PDB file of C-alpha atoms in Angstrom:
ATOM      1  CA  UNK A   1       9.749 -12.560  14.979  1.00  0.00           C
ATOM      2  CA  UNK A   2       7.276 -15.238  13.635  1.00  0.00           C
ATOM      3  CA  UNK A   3       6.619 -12.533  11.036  1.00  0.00           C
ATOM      4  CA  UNK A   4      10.099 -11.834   9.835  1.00  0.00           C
ATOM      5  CA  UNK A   5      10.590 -15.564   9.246  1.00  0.00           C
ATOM      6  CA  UNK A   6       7.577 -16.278   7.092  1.00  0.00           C
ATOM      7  CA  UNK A   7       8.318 -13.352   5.304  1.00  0.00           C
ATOM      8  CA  UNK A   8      11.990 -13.900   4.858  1.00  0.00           C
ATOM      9  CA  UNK A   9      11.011 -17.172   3.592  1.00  0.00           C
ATOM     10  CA  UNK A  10       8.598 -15.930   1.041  1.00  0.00           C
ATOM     11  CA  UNK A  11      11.161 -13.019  -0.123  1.00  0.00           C
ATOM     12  CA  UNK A  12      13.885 -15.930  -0.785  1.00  0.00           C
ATOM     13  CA  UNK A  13      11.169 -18.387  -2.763  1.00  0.00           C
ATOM     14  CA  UNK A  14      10.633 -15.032  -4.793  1.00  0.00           C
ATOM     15  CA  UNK A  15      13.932 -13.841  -5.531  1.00  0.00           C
ATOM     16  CA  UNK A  16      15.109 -17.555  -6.362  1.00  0.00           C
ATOM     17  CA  UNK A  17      12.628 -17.349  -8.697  1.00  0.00           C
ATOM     18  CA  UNK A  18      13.476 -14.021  -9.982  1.00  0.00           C
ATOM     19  CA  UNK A  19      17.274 -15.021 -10.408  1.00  0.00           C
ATOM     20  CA  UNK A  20      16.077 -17.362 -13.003  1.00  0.00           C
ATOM     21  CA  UNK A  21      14.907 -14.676 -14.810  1.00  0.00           C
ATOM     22  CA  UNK A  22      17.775 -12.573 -14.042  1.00  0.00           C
ATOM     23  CA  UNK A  23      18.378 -11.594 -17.793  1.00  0.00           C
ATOM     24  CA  UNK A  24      15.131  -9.434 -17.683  1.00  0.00           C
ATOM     25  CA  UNK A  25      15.530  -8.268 -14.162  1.00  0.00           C
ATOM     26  CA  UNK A  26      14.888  -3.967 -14.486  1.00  0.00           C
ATOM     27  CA  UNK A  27      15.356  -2.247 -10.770  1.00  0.00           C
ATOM     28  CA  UNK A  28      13.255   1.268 -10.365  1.00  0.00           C
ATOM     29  CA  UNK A  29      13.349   3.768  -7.347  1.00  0.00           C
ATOM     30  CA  UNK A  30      11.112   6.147  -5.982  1.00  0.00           C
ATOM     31  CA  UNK A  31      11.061   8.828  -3.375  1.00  0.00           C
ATOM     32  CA  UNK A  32       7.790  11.045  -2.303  1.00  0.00           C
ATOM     33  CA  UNK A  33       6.879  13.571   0.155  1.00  0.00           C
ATOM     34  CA  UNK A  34       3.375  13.603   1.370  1.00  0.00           C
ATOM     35  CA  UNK A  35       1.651  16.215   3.895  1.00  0.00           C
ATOM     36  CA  UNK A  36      -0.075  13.374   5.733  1.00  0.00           C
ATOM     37  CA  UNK A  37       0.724   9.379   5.213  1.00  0.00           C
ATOM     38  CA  UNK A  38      -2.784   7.857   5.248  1.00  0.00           C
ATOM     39  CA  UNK A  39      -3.368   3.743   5.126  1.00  0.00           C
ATOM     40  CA  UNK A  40      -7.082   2.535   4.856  1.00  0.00           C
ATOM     41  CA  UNK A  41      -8.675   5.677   6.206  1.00  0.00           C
ATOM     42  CA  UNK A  42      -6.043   6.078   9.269  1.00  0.00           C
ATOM     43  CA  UNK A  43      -3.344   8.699   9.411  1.00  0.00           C
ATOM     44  CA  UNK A  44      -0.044   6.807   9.997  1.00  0.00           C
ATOM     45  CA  UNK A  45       2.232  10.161  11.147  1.00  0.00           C
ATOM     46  CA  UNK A  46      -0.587  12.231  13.505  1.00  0.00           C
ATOM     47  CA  UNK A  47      -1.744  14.055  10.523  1.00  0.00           C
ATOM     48  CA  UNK A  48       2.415  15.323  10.053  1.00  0.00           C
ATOM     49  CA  UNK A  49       4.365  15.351   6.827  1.00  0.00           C
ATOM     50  CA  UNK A  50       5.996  11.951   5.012  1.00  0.00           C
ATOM     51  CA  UNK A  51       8.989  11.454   3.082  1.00  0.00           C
ATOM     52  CA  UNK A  52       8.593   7.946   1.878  1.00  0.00           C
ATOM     53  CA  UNK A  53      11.137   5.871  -0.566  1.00  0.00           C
ATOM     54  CA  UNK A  54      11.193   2.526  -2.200  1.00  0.00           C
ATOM     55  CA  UNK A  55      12.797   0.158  -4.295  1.00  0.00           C
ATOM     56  CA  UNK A  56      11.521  -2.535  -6.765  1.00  0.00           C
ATOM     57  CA  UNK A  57      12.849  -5.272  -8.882  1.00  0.00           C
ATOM     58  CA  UNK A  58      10.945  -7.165 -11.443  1.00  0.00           C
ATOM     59  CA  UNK A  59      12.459 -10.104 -13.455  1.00  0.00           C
ATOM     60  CA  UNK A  60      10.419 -11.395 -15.978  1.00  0.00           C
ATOM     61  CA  UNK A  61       6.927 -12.225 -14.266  1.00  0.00           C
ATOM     62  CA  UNK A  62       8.623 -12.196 -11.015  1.00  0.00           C
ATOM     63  CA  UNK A  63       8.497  -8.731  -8.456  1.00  0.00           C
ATOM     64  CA  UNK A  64      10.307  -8.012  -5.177  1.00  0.00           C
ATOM     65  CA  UNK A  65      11.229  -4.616  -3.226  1.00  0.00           C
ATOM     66  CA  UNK A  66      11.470  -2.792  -0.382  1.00  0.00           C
ATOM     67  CA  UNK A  67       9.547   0.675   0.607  1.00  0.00           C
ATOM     68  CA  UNK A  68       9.863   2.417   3.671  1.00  0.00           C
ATOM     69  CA  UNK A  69       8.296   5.960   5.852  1.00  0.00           C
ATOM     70  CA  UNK A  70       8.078   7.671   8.785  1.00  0.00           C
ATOM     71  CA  UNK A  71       5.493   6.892  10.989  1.00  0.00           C
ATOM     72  CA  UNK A  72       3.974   8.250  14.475  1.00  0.00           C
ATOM     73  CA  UNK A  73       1.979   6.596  16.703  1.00  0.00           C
ATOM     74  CA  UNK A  74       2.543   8.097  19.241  1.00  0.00           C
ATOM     75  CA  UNK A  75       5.147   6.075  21.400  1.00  0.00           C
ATOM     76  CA  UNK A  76       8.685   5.396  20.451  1.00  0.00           C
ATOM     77  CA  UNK A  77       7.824   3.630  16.801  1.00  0.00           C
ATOM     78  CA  UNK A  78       9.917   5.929  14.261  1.00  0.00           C
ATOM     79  CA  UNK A  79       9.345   3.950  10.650  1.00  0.00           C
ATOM     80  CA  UNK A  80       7.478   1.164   8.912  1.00  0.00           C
ATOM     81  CA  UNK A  81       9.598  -0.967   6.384  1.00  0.00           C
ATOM     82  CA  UNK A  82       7.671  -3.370   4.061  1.00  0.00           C
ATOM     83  CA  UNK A  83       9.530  -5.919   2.267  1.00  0.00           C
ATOM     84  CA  UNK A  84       7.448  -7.710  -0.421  1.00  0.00           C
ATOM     85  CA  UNK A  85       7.379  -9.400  -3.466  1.00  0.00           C
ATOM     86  CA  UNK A  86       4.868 -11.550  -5.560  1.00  0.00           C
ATOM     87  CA  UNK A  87       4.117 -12.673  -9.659  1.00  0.00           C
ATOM     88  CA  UNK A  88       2.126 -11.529 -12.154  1.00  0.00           C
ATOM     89  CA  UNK A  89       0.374 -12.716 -15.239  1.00  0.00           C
ATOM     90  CA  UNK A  90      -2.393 -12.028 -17.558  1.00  0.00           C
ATOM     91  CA  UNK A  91      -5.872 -14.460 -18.567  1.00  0.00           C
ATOM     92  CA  UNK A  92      -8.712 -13.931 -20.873  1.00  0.00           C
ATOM     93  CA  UNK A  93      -7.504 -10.075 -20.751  1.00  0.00           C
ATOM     94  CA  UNK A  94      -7.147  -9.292 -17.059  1.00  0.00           C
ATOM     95  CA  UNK A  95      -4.223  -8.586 -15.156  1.00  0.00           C
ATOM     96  CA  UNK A  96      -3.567 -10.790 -12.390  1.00  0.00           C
ATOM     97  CA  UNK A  97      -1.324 -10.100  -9.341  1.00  0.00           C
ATOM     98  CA  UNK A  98      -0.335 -12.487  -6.373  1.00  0.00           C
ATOM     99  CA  UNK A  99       1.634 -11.385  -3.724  1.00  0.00           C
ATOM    100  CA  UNK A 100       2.853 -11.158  -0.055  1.00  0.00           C
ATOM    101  CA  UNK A 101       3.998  -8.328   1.910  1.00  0.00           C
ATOM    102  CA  UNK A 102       5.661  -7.747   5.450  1.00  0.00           C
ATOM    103  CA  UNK A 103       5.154  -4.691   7.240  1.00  0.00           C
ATOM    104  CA  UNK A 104       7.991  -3.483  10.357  1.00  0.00           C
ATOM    105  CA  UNK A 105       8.069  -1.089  12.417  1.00  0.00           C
ATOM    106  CA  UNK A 106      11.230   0.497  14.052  1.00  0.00           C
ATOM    107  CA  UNK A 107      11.878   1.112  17.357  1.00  0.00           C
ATOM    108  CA  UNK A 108       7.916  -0.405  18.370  1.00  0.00           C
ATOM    109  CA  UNK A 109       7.652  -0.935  21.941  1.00  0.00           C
ATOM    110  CA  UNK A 110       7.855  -4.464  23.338  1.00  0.00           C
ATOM    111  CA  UNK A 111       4.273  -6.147  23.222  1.00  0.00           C
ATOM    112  CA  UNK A 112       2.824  -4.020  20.832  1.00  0.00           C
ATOM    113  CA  UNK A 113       2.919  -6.284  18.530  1.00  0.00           C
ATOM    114  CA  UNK A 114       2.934  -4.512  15.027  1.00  0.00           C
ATOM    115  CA  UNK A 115       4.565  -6.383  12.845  1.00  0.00           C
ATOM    116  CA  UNK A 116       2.589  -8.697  10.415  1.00  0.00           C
ATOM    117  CA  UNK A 117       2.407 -10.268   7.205  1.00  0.00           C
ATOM    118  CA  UNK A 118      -0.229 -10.111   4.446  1.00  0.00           C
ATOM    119  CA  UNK A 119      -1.077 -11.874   1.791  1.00  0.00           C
ATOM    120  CA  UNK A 120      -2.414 -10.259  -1.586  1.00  0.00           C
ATOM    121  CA  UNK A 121      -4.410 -11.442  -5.151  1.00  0.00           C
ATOM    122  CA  UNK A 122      -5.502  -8.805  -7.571  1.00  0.00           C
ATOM    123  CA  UNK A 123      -7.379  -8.275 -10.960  1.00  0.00           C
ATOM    124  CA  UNK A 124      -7.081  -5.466 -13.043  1.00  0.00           C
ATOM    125  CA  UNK A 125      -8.572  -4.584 -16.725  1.00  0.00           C
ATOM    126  CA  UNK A 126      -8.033  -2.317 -19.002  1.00  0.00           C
ATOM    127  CA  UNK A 127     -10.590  -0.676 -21.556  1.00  0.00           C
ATOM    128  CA  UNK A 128      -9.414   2.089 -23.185  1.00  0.00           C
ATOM    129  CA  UNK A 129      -7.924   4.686 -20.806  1.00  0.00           C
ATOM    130  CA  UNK A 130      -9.989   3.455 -18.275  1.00  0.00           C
ATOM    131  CA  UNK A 131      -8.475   0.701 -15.845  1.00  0.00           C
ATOM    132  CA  UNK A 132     -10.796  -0.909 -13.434  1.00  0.00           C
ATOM    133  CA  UNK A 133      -9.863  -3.580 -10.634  1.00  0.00           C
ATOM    134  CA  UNK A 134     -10.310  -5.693  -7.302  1.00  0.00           C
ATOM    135  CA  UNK A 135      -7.848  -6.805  -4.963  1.00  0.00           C
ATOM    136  CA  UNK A 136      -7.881  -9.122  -1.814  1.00  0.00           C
ATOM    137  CA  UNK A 137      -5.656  -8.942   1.573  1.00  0.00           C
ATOM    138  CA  UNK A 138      -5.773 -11.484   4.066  1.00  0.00           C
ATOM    139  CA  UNK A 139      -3.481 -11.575   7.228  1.00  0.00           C
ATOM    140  CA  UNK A 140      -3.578 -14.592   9.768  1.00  0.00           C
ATOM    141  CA  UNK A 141      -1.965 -11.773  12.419  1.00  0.00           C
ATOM    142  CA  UNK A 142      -3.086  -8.359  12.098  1.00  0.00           C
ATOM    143  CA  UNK A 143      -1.383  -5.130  13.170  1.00  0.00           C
ATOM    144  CA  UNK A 144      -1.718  -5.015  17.064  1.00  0.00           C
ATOM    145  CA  UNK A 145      -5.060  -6.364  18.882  1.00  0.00           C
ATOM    146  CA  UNK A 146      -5.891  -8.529  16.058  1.00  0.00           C
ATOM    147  CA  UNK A 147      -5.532 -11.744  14.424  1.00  0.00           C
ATOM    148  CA  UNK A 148      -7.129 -12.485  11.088  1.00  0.00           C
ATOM    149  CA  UNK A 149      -8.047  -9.733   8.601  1.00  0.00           C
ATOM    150  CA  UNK A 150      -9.358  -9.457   5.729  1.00  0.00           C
ATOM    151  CA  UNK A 151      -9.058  -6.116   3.600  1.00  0.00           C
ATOM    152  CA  UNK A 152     -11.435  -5.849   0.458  1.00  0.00           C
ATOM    153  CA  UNK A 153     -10.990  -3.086  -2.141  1.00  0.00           C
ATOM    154  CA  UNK A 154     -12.268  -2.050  -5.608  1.00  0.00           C
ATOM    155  CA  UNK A 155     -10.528   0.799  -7.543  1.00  0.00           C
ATOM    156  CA  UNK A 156     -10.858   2.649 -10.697  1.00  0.00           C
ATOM    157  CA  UNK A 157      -8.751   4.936 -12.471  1.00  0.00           C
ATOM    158  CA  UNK A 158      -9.342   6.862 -16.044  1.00  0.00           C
ATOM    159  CA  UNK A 159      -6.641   8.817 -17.731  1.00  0.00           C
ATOM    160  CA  UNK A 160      -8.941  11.704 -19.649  1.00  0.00           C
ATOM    161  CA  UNK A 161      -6.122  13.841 -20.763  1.00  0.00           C
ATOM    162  CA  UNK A 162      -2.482  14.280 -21.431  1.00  0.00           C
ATOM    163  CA  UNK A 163      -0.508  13.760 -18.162  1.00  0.00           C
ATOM    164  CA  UNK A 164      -3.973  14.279 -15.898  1.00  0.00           C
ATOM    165  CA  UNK A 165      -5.361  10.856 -14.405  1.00  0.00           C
ATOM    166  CA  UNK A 166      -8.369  10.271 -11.662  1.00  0.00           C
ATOM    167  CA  UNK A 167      -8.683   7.413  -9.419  1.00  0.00           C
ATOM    168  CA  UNK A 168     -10.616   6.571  -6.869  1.00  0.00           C
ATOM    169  CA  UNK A 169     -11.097   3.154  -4.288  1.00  0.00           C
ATOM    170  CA  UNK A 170     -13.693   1.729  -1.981  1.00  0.00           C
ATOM    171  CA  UNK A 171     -12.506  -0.690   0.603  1.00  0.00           C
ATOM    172  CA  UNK A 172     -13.773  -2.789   3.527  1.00  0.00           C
ATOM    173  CA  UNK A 173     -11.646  -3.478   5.955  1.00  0.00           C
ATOM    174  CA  UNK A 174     -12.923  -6.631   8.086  1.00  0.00           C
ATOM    175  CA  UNK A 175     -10.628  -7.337  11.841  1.00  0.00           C
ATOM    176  CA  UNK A 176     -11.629  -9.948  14.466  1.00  0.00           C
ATOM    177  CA  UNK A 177     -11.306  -7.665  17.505  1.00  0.00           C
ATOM    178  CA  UNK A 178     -11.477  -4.255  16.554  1.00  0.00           C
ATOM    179  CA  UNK A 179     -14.857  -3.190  14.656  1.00  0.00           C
ATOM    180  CA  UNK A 180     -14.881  -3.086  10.661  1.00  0.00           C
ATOM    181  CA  UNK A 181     -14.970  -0.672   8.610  1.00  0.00           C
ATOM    182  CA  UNK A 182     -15.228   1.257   5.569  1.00  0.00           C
ATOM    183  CA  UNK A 183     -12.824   3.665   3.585  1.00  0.00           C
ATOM    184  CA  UNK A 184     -12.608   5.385   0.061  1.00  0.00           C
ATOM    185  CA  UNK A 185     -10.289   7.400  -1.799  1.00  0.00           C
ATOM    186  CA  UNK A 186     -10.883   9.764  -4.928  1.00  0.00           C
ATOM    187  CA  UNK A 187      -8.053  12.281  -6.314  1.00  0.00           C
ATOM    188  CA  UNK A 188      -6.397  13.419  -9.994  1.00  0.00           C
ATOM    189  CA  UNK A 189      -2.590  13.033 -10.436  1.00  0.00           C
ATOM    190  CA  UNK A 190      -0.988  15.004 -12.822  1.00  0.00           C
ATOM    191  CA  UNK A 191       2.226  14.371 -14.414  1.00  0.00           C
ATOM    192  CA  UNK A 192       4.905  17.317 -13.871  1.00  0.00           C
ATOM    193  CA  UNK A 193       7.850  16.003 -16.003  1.00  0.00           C
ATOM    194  CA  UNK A 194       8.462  12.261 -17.027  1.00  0.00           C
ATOM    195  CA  UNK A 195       8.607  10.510 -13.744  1.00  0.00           C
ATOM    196  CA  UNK A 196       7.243  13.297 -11.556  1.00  0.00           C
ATOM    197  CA  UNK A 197       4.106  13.250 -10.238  1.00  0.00           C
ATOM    198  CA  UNK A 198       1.858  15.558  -8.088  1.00  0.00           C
ATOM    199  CA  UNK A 199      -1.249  14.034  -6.222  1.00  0.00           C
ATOM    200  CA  UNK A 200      -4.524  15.306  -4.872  1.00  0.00           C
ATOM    201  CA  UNK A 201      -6.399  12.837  -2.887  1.00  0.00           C
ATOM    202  CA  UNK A 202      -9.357  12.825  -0.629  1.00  0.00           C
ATOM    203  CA  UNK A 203      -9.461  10.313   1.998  1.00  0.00           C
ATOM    204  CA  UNK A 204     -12.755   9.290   4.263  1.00  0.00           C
ATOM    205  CA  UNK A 205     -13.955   6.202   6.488  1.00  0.00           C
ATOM    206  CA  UNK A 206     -17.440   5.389   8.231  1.00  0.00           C
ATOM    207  CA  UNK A 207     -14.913   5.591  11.456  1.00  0.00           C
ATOM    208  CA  UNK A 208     -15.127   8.632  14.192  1.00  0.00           C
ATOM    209  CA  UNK A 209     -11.943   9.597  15.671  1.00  0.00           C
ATOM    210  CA  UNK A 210      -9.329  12.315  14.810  1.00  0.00           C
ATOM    211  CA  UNK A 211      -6.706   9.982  12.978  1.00  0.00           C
ATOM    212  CA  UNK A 212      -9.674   8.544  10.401  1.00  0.00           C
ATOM    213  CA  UNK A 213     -11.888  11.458   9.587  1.00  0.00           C
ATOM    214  CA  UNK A 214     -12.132  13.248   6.120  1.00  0.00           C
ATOM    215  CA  UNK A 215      -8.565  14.979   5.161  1.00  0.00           C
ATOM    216  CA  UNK A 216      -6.907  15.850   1.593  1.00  0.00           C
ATOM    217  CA  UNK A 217      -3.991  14.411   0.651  1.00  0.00           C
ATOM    218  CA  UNK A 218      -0.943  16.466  -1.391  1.00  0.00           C
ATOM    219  CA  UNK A 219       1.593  14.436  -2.746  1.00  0.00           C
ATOM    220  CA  UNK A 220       4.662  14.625  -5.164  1.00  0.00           C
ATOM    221  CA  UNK A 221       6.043  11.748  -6.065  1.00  0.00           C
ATOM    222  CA  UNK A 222       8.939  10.955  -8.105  1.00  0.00           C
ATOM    223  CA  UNK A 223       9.892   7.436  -9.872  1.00  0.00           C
ATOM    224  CA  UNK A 224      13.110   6.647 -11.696  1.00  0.00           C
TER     225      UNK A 224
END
């Protein structure tokens, strides 16, 4: 509950914000389907199928939304449900993104304690068709077992041709009670039709276990 409340609180300083900026507000949707839903290395749905939706609202620098999938972990947990929101600028040519997002889970049994909150800075830059960047994570309350984390990550992505893109992340993913570890990502998206988007994406950690091995990820995604 302590979750939902620092959340809600952050969601409200956001869109109170964002109503002041209500003239430029623009809402998008999108909706995907996904043969495996994988977060930092870890299958989310036992290596099963995702459909996965979202909505977001941005109003002049201001952002706020709502995304949701199915999840399995294996007990009675059906869907996560993040609610988020955050601001972003530009200096001396980067883009700069701060944030805060709150991840719930449906139907999670009692104690499990999944719910948490985390908070988010990024830097992007763009040089041509090639877009490099870092982002930062930090959580006081971690998913489950743990309490503070800290989630590292540096991406790049190049767009080399008409409606083809690669990208590809490294992350670090540091918990207080369960052992750190490492992930990356590399795939090529290619664009179907305006707003449709198919995904290839190959997903590893330094972890051993069934959920976190090496898999490849299909994906079609489409934004409106």
């Amino acid at each position: 509950m302590k979750h939902a409340f620092a959340c809600a609180a952050a969601m409200a300083a956001l869109f109170t914000a964002s109503a002041a900026s209500a003239q430029d507000a623009d809402v998008a949707f999108n909706v995907g389907v996904f043969n495996d839903y994988v977060f930092r290395g870890f299958s989310q749905t036992n290596e099963d199928p995702a459909i996965q939706g979202g909505v977001d609202l941005t109003a002049g620098s201001f952002y706020a939304g709502a995304w949701a999938s199915n999840v399995d972990f294996g007990d009675d947990t059906d869907a996560e449900v993040d609610i988020y929101g955050g601001f972003r600028t530009e200096a001396a040519g980067y883009a700069l993104d701060f944030g805060v997002v709150g991840y719930f889970y449906v139907n999670a049994p009692g104690g499990a304690d999944y719910d948490y909150v985390e908070f988010k800075a990024a830097a992007s830059r763009a040089i041509g068709p090639v877009t490099a960047g870092a982002v930062v994570y930090y959580s006081p309350d971690f998913f489950g077992l743990d309490e503070e984390a800290t989630y590292v990550e540096g991406n790049l992505a190049w767009a080399f041709a008409d409606k083809w893109a690669a990208s590809g992340a490294l992350g670090y993913q540091a918990l207080d009670v369960n052992e750190d570890y490492t992930t990356w990502n590399a795939g090529v998206t290619y664009t179907l039709v305006e707003g449709l988007g198919l995904d290839v994406r190959y997903f590893d950690t330094d972890v051993d276990g069934p959920l976190s091995e090496d898999r490849i990820v299909g994906s079609l995604k489409y934004s409106f």
